[in-house]
Amino acid sequence: EAGVVQSPRYKIIEKKQPVAFWCNPISGHNTLYWYRQNLGQGPELLIRYENEEAVDDSQLPKDRFSAERLKGVDSTLKIQPAELGDSAVYLCASSLRSSAYNEQFFGPGTRLTVL
Amino acid sequence: GQQLNQSPQSMFIQEGEDVSMNCTSSSIFNTWLWYKQDPGEGPVLLIALYKAGELTSNGRLTAQFGITRKDSFLNISASIPSDVGIYFCAGQLRDYGQNFVFGPGTRLSVLP
C-alpha cells in the first residue's frame, strides 16, 4: 500500500513569490492534515480536513495561506505571498476516521526555503 | 494552546544501552502516538496507545500510556546505530476531536 505522497520535496523561492504544495493521502483515508514543522520543533497543525470539508483551520494564517481538498482525496496548500518566516517543512498526514483508532501517517514533507 | 513536554531534550548513549524518554502534560489525553523522524523525512509511526495503563511493544520498543492519562513513556532496548533520530510524542486531547498535539522531540544519538 502506497503511503502519503507529497510534492515537491524541496522548494526554494524568493520572498513575495507564491508557492504550492501537493499531497495525496493513503487510499481510503478520509482525514487529511497539513502541518508546519520549524527547525528543532515538533509539527504544528495548520488545517484538518474530513473528506472535502475543512473542519479545523483555526491555526491557518488566512491572510496568506489557503488550502483545498476539492474531491475529498488529494489536497493543495498555497502560500501567497511567501515571507522569510515561512521557511519550514510542510508535512501532510492522513488517517482513517474511526471511533477506535486515530493513527496518523505522514508523508516525507516539502522543505520550503524563502530567500 | 496545549503543550507537551518531552525529556530529555537530547541524549547520547552507547550502542547496546537501553533508552528511556517521556512525554508529559497537564492535560488529559485519549490517545498517545510515538513517532521517529530521520533527517529529511517525515515522522514514522512507531507505537499507538489507546488506554490508560496500556503497555505496547514493537520489537525493541516499548511504550506505556500513563495511568493519570497525562503522560507516556517510550523505552528502547539494546540500542543500535539506526535508532538515531528524533522521537516525537503526540497526544490527542480528550476534548479536542481528531487533532493531535506534538511534543518538541527527543534527539537520540547512538555512539558506536
XYZ file of C-alpha atoms in Angstrom:
227
model
C 0.000 0.000 0.000
C 1.403 3.368 -1.013
C 1.997 5.879 1.747
C 1.249 9.580 1.814
C 2.747 11.254 -1.244
C 3.912 14.857 -1.253
C 5.454 17.039 -3.901
C 7.694 18.780 -4.419
C 10.202 17.535 -1.861
C 12.127 20.794 -1.911
C 11.256 24.317 -2.972
C 13.362 27.467 -2.942
C 11.663 30.755 -3.722
C 12.188 34.442 -3.183
C 10.023 36.296 -0.718
C 6.741 37.645 -2.046
C 6.511 34.776 -4.559
C 3.645 32.267 -4.433
C 4.198 28.587 -3.703
C 2.003 25.496 -3.651
C 2.375 22.071 -2.112
C 0.502 18.941 -3.104
C -0.486 15.929 -1.038
C -2.098 12.618 -1.904
C -3.171 10.706 1.214
C -3.250 6.972 1.788
C -6.056 5.420 -0.237
C -9.290 5.370 1.719
C -8.158 7.829 4.385
C -10.827 10.456 4.768
C -8.970 12.719 7.209
C -6.112 14.841 5.921
C -3.854 17.167 7.903
C -1.362 19.840 6.931
C 1.358 20.597 9.461
C 4.244 23.037 9.562
C 7.452 21.958 11.232
C 10.029 24.575 12.129
C 13.621 23.572 12.697
C 14.089 21.780 16.004
C 10.391 21.628 16.792
C 7.505 19.231 16.518
C 4.847 19.521 13.813
C 2.144 22.154 14.339
C -1.280 21.716 12.807
C -2.331 24.173 10.121
C -5.563 22.619 8.892
C -7.558 19.382 9.137
C -9.966 18.060 6.537
C -12.708 15.495 6.956
C -13.364 14.446 3.366
C -13.627 17.749 1.482
C -14.592 19.839 4.494
C -12.039 21.891 6.427
C -13.175 21.131 9.967
C -10.353 22.948 11.750
C -8.422 25.786 10.156
C -8.026 27.856 13.296
C -4.217 27.772 13.069
C -4.012 28.608 9.354
C -2.759 32.171 8.690
C -5.569 33.026 6.354
C -4.132 36.280 5.109
C -1.570 34.403 3.044
C -2.296 30.688 3.373
C -5.043 28.775 1.649
C -5.837 25.104 1.190
C -8.276 22.999 -0.731
C -9.358 19.400 -0.985
C -11.962 19.609 -3.702
C -12.853 15.942 -4.200
C -12.002 14.731 -0.742
C -8.826 12.985 -1.871
C -5.699 14.972 -2.686
C -5.068 18.419 -1.303
C -3.123 21.576 -2.106
C -1.677 24.086 0.338
C -0.767 27.504 -1.027
C 1.151 30.463 0.320
C 0.820 33.821 -1.405
C 2.907 35.832 -0.925
C 5.631 33.919 0.897
C 7.603 35.576 3.688
C 11.022 34.747 5.095
C 9.414 33.277 8.224
C 7.552 30.707 6.141
C 10.735 28.692 5.666
C 9.931 25.324 7.221
C 8.994 21.751 6.379
C 5.353 21.334 5.397
C 4.046 17.909 6.289
C 0.892 16.210 5.145
C -0.658 13.368 7.128
C -3.751 11.222 6.760
C -5.826 8.944 8.910
C -8.936 6.835 8.722
C -11.523 8.373 10.981
C -12.652 5.725 13.402
C -14.006 5.626 16.897
C -11.295 3.169 17.910
C -8.116 4.132 16.118
C -6.654 7.517 15.273
C -3.288 6.712 13.795
C -1.849 9.432 11.588
C 0.602 8.617 8.830
C 2.912 11.274 7.454
C 4.339 11.994 4.055
C 8.014 12.900 3.547
C 7.301 16.630 3.661
C 8.172 19.593 1.483
C 11.117 21.650 2.660
C 10.485 25.295 1.788
C 13.247 27.872 1.787
C 12.261 31.512 1.298
C 15.126 33.820 0.342
C -2.549 26.248 23.252
C -1.975 22.841 24.744
C 1.641 21.800 25.225
C 3.525 18.588 25.595
C 6.881 18.402 27.289
C 9.434 15.812 26.281
C 12.508 14.809 28.220
C 15.289 14.543 27.804
C 15.686 17.095 25.045
C 18.652 15.137 23.702
C 20.698 12.165 24.744
C 23.916 10.423 23.778
C 24.187 6.736 24.522
C 26.490 3.857 23.716
C 25.378 1.195 21.289
C 23.729 -1.633 23.199
C 22.393 0.547 26.002
C 18.732 0.891 26.868
C 16.982 4.248 26.410
C 14.069 5.832 28.232
C 12.233 9.006 27.309
C 8.956 10.511 28.360
C 6.238 12.908 27.415
C 4.215 14.867 29.966
C 1.416 17.379 30.061
C -1.009 18.982 32.459
C -3.897 17.870 30.223
C -5.661 14.538 29.896
C -5.217 12.584 26.679
C -7.242 9.869 24.962
C -4.520 8.635 22.640
C -0.734 8.720 22.531
C 1.337 8.198 19.412
C 5.106 7.850 19.264
C 6.980 8.760 16.084
C 10.584 8.663 14.877
C 11.847 11.181 12.366
C 15.033 10.815 10.355
C 16.697 13.857 8.749
C 14.871 14.992 5.638
C 11.981 12.586 6.160
C 8.522 12.708 7.647
C 7.750 11.200 11.060
C 7.202 7.440 11.041
C 4.659 5.961 13.442
C 6.223 3.578 15.955
C 3.570 2.805 18.548
C -0.017 3.848 19.274
C -1.607 3.732 22.746
C -5.334 3.991 23.447
C -5.967 3.027 27.064
C -4.619 4.275 30.382
C -2.032 1.846 31.690
C -1.632 0.172 28.294
C 1.829 -1.244 27.605
C 2.615 -1.951 23.955
C 5.753 -3.287 22.286
C 7.079 -3.062 18.754
C 10.298 -5.057 18.516
C 12.841 -3.435 20.798
C 10.479 -0.540 21.518
C 8.035 -0.468 24.399
C 5.668 2.372 25.207
C 3.230 2.936 28.023
C 0.143 5.097 28.422
C 0.405 6.677 31.867
C -2.237 5.844 34.464
C -3.015 9.526 35.023
C -3.587 9.906 31.243
C -1.220 12.896 31.330
C 1.981 11.164 30.329
C 3.553 8.449 28.239
C 6.897 6.693 28.157
C 8.994 5.143 25.403
C 11.782 2.675 26.037
C 14.264 1.323 23.514
C 16.249 -1.743 24.475
C 19.698 -2.669 23.187
C 20.106 0.446 21.032
C 21.677 0.183 17.599
C 23.063 2.902 15.279
C 19.858 3.088 13.204
C 17.951 4.203 16.321
C 19.491 7.642 15.798
C 16.861 10.273 15.128
C 14.279 12.485 16.757
C 11.471 10.860 18.699
C 8.180 12.727 18.970
C 5.199 12.026 21.132
C 1.773 13.169 20.006
C -1.314 13.279 22.178
C -4.961 13.525 21.302
C -6.737 15.585 23.906
C -9.873 14.167 25.427
C -11.990 17.062 24.218
C -10.122 18.075 21.104
C -11.655 15.964 18.403
C -9.268 14.379 15.942
C -6.398 16.834 16.390
C -3.078 15.846 17.897
C -0.577 17.975 19.789
C 3.097 17.176 19.262
C 5.952 17.454 21.713
C 9.238 19.173 20.787
C 11.048 15.863 20.397
C 13.922 13.955 21.965
C 17.060 13.787 19.830
C 18.836 10.455 20.224
C 22.457 9.877 19.268
C 23.991 6.409 19.469
C 27.745 6.151 19.781
C 29.416 3.021 18.387
